[in-house]
mmCIF file of C-alpha atoms in Angstrom:
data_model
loop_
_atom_site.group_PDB
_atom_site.id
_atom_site.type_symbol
_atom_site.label_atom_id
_atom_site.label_comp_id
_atom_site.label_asym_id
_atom_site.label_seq_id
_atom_site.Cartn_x
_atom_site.Cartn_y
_atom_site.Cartn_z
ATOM 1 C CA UNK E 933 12.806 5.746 40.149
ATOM 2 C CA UNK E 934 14.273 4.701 36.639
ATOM 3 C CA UNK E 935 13.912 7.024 33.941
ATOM 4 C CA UNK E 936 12.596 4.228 32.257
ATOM 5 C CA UNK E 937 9.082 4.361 34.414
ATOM 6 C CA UNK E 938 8.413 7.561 33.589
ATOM 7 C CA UNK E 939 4.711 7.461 32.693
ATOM 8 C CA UNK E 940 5.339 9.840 29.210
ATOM 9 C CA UNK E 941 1.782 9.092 28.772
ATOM 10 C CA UNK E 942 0.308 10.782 31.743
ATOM 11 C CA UNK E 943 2.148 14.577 31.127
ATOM 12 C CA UNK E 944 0.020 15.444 28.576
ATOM 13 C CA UNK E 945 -3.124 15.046 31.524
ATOM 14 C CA UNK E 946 -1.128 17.171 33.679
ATOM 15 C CA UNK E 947 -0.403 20.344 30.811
ATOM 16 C CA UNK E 948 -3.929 19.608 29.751
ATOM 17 C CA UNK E 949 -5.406 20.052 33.289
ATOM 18 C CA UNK E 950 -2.767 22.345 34.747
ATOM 19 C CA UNK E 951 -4.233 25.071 31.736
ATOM 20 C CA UNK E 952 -7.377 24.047 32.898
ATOM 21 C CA UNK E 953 -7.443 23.645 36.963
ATOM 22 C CA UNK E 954 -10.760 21.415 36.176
ATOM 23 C CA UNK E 955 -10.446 17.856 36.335
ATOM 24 C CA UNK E 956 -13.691 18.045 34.399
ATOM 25 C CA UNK E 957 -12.807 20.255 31.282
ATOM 26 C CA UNK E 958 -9.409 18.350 31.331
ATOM 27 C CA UNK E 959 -11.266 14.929 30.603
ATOM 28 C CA UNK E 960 -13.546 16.654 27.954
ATOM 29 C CA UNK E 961 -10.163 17.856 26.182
ATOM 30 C CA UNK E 962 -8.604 14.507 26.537
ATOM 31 C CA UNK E 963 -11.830 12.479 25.470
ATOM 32 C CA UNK E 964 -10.464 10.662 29.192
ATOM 33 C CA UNK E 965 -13.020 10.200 32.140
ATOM 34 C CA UNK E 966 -12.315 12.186 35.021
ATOM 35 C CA UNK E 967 -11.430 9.364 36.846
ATOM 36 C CA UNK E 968 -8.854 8.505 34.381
ATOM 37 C CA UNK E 969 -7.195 12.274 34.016
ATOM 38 C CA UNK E 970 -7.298 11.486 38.127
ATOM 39 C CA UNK E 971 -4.992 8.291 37.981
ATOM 40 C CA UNK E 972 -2.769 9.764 35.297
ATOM 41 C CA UNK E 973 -1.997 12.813 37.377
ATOM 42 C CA UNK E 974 -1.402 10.286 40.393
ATOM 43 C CA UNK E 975 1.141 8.459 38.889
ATOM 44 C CA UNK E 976 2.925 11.128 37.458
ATOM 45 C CA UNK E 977 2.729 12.438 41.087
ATOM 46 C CA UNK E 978 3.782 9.109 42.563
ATOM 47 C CA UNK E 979 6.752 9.327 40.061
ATOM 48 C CA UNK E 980 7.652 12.211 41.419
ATOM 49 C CA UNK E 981 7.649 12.051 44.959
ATOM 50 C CA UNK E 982 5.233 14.955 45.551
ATOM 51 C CA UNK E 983 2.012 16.520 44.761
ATOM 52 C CA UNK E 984 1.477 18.896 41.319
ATOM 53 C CA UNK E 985 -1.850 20.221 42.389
ATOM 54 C CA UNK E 986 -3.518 21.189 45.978
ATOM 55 C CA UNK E 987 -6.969 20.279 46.115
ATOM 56 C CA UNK E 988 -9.770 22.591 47.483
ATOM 57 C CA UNK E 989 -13.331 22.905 47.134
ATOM 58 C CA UNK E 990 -13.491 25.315 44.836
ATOM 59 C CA UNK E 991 -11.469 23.543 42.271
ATOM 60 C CA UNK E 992 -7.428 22.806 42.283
ATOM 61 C CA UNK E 993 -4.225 25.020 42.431
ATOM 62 C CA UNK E 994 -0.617 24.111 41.132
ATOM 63 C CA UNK E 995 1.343 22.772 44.009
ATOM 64 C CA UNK E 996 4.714 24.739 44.570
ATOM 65 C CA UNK E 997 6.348 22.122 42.941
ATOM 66 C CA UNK E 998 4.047 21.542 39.978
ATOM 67 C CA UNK E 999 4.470 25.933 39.759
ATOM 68 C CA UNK E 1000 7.637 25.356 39.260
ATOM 69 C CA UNK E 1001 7.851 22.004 36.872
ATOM 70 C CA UNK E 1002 5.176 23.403 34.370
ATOM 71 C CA UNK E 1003 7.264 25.833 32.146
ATOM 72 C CA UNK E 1004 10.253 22.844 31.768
ATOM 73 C CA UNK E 1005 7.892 20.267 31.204
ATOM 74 C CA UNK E 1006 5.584 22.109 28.551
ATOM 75 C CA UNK E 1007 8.426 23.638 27.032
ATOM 76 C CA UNK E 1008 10.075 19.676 26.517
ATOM 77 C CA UNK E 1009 6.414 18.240 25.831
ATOM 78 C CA UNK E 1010 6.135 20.935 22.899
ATOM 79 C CA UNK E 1011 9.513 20.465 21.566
ATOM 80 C CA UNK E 1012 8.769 16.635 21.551
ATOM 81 C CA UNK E 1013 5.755 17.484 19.296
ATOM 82 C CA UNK E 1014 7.831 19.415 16.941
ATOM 83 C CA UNK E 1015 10.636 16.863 16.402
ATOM 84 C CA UNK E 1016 6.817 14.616 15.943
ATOM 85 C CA UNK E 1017 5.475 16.254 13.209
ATOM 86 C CA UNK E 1018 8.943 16.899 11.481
ATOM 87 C CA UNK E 1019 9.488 13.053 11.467
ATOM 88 C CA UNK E 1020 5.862 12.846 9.864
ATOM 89 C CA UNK E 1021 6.742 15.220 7.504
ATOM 90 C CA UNK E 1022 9.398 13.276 5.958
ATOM 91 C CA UNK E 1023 7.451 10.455 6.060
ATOM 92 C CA UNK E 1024 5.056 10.323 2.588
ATOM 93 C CA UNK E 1025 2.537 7.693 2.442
ATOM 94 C CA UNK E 1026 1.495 6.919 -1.052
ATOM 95 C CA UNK E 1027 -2.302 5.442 -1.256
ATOM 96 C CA UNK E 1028 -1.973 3.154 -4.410
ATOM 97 C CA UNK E 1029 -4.385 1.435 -6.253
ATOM 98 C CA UNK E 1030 -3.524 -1.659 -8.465
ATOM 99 C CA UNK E 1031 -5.311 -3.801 -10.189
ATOM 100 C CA UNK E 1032 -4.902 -7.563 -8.698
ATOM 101 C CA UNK E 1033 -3.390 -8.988 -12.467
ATOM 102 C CA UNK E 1034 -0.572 -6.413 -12.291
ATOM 103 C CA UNK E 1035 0.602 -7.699 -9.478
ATOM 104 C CA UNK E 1036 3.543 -9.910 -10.611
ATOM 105 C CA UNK E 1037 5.074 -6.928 -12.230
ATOM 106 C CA UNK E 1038 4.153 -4.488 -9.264
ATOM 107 C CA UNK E 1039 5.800 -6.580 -6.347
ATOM 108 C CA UNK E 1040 9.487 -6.308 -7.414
ATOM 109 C CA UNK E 1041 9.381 -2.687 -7.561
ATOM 110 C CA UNK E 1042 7.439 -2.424 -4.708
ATOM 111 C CA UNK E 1043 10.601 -4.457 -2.957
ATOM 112 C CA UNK E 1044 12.729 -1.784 -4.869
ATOM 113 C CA UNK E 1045 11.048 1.268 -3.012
ATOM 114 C CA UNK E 1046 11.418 -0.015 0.056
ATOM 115 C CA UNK E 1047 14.985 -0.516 -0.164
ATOM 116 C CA UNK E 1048 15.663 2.178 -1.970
ATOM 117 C CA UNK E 1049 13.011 4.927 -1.106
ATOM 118 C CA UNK E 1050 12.905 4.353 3.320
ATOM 119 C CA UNK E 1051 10.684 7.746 3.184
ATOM 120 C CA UNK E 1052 8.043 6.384 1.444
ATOM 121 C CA UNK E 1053 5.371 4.092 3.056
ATOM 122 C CA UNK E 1054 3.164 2.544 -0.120
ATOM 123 C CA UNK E 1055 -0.484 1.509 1.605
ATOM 124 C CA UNK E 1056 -1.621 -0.361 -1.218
ATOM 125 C CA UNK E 1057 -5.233 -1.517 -2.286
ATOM 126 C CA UNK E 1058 -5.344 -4.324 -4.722
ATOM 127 C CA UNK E 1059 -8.815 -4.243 -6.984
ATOM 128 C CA UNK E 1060 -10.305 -5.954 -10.081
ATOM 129 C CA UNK E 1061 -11.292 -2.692 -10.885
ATOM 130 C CA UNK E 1062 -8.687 -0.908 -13.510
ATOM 131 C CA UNK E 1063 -9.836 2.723 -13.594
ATOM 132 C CA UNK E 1064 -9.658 5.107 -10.609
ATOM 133 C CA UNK E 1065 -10.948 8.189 -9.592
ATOM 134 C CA UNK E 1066 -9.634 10.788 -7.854
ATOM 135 C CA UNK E 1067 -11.854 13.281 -6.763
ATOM 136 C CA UNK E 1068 -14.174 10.397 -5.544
ATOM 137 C CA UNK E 1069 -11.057 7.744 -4.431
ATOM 138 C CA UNK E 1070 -8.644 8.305 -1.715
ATOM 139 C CA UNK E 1071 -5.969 7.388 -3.516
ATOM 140 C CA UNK E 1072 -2.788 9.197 -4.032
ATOM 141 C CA UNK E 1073 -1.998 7.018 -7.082
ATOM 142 C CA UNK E 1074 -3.096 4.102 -9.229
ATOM 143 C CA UNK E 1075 -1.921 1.928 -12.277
ATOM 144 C CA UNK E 1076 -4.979 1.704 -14.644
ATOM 145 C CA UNK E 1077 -5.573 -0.632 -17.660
ATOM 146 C CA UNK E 1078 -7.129 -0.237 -20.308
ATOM 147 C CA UNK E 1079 -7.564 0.730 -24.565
ATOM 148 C CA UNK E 1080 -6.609 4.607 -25.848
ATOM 149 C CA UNK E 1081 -5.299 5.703 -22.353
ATOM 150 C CA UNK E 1082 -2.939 8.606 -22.276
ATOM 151 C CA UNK E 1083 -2.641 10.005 -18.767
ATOM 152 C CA UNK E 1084 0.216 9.156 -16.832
ATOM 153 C CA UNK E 1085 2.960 6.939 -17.443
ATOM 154 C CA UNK E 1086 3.023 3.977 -19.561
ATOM 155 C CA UNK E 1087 4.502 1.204 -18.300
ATOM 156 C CA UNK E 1088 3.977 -1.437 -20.461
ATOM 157 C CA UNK E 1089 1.978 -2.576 -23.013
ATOM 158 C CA UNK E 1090 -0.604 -5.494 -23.135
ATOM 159 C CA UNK E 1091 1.045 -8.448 -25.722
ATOM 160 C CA UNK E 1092 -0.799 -11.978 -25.020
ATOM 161 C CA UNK E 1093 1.298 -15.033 -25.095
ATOM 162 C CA UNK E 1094 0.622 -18.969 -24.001
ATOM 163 C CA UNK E 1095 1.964 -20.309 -21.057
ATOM 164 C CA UNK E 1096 2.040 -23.304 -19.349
ATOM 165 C CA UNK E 1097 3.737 -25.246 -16.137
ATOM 166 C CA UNK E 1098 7.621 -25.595 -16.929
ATOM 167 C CA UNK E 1099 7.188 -28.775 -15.290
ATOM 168 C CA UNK E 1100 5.051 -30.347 -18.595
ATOM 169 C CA UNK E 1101 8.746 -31.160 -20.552
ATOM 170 C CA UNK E 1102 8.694 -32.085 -23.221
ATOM 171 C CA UNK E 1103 4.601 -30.602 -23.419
ATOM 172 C CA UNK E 1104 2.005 -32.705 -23.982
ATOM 173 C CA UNK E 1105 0.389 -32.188 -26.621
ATOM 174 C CA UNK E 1106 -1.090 -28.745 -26.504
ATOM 175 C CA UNK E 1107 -4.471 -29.659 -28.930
ATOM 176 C CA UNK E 1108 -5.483 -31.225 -25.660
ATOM 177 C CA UNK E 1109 -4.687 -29.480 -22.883
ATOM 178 C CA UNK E 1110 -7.505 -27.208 -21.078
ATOM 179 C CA UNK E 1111 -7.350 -23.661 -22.157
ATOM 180 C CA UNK E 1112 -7.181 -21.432 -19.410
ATOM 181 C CA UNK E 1113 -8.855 -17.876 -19.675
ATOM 182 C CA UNK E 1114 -8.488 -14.558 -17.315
ATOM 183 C CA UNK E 1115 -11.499 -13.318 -17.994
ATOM 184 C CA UNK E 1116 -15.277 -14.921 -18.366
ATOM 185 C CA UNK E 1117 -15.256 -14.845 -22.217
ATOM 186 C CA UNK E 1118 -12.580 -16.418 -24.762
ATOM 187 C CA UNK E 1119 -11.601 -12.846 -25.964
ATOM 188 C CA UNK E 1120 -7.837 -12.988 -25.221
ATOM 189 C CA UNK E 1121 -7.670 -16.163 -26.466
ATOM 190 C CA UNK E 1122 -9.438 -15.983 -29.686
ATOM 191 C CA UNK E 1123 -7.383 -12.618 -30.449
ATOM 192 C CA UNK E 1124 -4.461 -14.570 -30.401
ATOM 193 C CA UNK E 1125 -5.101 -17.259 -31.922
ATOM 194 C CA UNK E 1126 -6.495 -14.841 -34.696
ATOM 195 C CA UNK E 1127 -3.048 -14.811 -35.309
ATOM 196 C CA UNK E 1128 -1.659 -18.280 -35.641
ATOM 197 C CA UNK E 1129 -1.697 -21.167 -38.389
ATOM 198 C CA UNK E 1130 -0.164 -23.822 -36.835
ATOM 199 C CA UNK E 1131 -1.532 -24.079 -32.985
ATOM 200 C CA UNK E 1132 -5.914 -24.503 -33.703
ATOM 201 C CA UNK E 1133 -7.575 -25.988 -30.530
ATOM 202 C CA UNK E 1134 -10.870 -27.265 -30.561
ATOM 203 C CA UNK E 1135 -11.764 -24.911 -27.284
ATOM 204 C CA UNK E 1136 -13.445 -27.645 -25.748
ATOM 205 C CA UNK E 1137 -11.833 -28.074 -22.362
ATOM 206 C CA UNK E 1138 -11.915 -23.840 -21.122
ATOM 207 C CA UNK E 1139 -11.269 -23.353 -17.789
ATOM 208 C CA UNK E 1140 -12.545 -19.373 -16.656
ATOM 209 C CA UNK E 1141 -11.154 -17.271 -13.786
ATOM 210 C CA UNK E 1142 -11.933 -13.811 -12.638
ATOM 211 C CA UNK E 1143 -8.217 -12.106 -13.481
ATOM 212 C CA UNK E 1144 -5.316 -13.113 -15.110
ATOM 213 C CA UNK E 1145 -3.201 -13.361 -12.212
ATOM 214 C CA UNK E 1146 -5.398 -16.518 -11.354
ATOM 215 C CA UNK E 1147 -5.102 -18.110 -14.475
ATOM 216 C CA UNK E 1148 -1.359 -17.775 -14.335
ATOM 217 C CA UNK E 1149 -0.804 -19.173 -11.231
ATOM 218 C CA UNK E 1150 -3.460 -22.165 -11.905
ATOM 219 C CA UNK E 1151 -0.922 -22.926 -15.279
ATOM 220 C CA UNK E 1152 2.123 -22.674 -12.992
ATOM 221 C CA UNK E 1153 -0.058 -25.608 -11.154
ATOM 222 C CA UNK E 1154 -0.207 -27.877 -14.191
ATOM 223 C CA UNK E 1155 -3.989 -26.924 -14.972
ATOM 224 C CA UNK E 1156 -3.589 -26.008 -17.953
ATOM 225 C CA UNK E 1157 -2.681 -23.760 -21.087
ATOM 226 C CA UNK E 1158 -3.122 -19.882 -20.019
ATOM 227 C CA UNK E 1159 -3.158 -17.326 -21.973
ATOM 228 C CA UNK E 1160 -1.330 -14.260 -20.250
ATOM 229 C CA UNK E 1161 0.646 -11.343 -21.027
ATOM 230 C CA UNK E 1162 4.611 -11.290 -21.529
ATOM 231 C CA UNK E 1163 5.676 -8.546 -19.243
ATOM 232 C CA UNK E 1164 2.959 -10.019 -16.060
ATOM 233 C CA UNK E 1165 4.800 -13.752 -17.197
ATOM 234 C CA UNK E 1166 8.139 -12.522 -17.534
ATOM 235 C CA UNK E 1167 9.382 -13.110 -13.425
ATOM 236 C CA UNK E 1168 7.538 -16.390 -13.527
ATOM 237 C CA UNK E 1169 9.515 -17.729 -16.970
ATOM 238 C CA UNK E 1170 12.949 -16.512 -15.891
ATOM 239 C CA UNK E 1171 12.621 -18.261 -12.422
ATOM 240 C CA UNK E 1172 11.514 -21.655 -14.341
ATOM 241 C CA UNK E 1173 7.919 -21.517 -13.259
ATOM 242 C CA UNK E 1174 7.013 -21.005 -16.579
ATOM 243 C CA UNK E 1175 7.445 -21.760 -20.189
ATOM 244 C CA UNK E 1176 6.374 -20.344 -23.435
ATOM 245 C CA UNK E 1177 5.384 -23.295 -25.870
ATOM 246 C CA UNK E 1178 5.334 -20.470 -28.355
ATOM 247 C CA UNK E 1179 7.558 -17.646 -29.259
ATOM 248 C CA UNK E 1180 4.755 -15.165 -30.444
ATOM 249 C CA UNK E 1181 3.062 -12.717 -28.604
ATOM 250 C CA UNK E 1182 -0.020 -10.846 -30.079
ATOM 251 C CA UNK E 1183 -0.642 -6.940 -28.545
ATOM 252 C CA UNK E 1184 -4.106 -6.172 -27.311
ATOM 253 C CA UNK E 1185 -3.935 -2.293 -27.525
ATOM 254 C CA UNK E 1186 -4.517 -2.053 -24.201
ATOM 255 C CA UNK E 1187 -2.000 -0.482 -21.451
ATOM 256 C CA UNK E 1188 -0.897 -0.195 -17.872
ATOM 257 C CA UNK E 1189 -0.334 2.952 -17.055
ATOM 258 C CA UNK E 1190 0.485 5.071 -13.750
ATOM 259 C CA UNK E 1191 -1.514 7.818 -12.920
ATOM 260 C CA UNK E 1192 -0.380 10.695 -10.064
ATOM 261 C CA UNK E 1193 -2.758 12.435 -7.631
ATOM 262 C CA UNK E 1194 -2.030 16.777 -7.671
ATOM 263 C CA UNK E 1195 -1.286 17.018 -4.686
ATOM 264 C CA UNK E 1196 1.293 20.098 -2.889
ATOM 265 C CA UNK E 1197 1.748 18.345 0.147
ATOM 266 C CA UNK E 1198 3.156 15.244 -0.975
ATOM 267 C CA UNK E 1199 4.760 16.786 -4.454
ATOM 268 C CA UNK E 1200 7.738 15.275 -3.266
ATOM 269 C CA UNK E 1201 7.500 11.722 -2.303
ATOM 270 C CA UNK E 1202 5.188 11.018 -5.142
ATOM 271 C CA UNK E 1203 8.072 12.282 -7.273
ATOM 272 C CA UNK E 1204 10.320 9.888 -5.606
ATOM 273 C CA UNK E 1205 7.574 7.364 -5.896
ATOM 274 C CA UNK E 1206 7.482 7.462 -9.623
ATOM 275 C CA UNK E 1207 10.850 7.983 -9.677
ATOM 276 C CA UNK E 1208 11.279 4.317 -8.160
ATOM 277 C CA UNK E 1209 8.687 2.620 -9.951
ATOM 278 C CA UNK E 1210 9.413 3.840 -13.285
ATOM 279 C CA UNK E 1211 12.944 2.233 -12.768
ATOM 280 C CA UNK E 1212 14.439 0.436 -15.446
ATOM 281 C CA UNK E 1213 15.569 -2.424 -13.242
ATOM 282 C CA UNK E 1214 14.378 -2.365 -9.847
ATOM 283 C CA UNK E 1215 16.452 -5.557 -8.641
#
């Protein structure tokens, strides 16, 4: 038969019951029905051309041939495990945590780490929440937001700025247009307009989403006038998305920040993880 057929599957059901010589305490080991361990070990024998165990009444005995297989074949299933576990090894997957408005800024450097970084495997969780908790979360990292933050990395800086379709050229006029909020209050807006002199809407057409990275892709739409911050914007302006009516940008006090897990056993890809997402330019 081709090497190809060989049912890899079913020589762990002959080790397992060849240790054993119990087709019952085999299939308890295996979480297998006995029936099952049964067909395994018949294909493998069918494969073979001849019988690994001799049946009798009080239980089974290695065939001659199966006597003389089992050393070769445990000794290449264990080695097989080895080479396994080594390949695991290398292989570090990072649990991250992001909040969903980050995600503009997260994605190229995500891109970067895979191109860059083929170890790592990133199983990311996207969340509304912005704060994270280790020794409750299973999370290996997170980027957090927030005001007076300190652990971790910063990565940038909160700094509010309108923006609006870069389809609306020239801009209507911007004392109409609906304002666009990310959160359920006019906070972000009324900060920065705190700020200005010239540009004094009315606030009587709002629109109100859940996160910012809604309200920026309903102004990318045409809805309205969003108010959003520079870096999260910055991808969507440079690819013509976006525009900024205005050249001022108003900071919040607030941060993203990454935040690292202790952990020993994966010390070393979350090194490389940081490593790739603190990159200066990930393109």
């Amino acid at each position: 038969m081709s090497r190809l057929s060989l049912p890899l599957n079913a020589i762990d059901a002959f080790l397992v019951t060849a240790r054993h010589l119990n087709l019952t305490h085999a299939a308890k080991e295996l979480c297998l029905t006995q029936g099952a361990v049964s067909r395994k070990i018949a294909t493998l024998e069918t494969w073979f051309g001849f019988p690994l165990f001799e049946r009798h009444a009080r239980g089974l005995r290695l065939s001659p041939q199966g006597s003389a297989l089992l050393p070769e074949l445990h000794s290449a299933f264990e080695h097989l495990l080895m080479v396994a576990d080594q390949a695991q090894a290398q292989q570090t997957v990072v649990r991250l945590k992001a909040p969903t408005c980050a995600m503009r800024w997260l994605v190229p450097r995500l891109l970067h780490l895979e191109q860059h970084y083929p170890e790592l495997q990133i199983a990311l969780t996207t969340t509304t929440d912005h704060t994270v908790n280790f020794k409750t979360e299973p999370y290996d990292a997170a980027i957090v937001f927030g005001t007076q933050l300190s652990a971790g990395d910063l990565l940038f800086d909160e700094a509010l700025t309108p923006v609006m379709s870069a389809t609306l050229i020239p801009p209507q006029a911007l004392d109409n247009m609906t304002l666009l909020h990310p959160t359920r209050d006019k906070t972000d807006w009324s900060l920065w307009l705190a700020k200005q002199q010239t540009f004094q809407p009315a606030m009587r057409k709002n629109q109100h989403f859940d996160t910012m990275d809604l309200a920026i892709t309903a102004a990318i739409q045409g809805l309205g006038l969003a108010i959003a911050d520079e870096t999260l914007v910055a991808e969507d302006i440079r690819a013509g998305r976006l525009q900024r009516p205005f050249d001022e940008s108003v900071k919040t006090g607030a941060s993203y920040r990454l935040v690292l897990r202790e952990s020993r056993h994966k010390a070393a890809g979350l090194a490389a993880f940081r490593q790739g997402l603190l990159a200066v330019n990930p393109a």
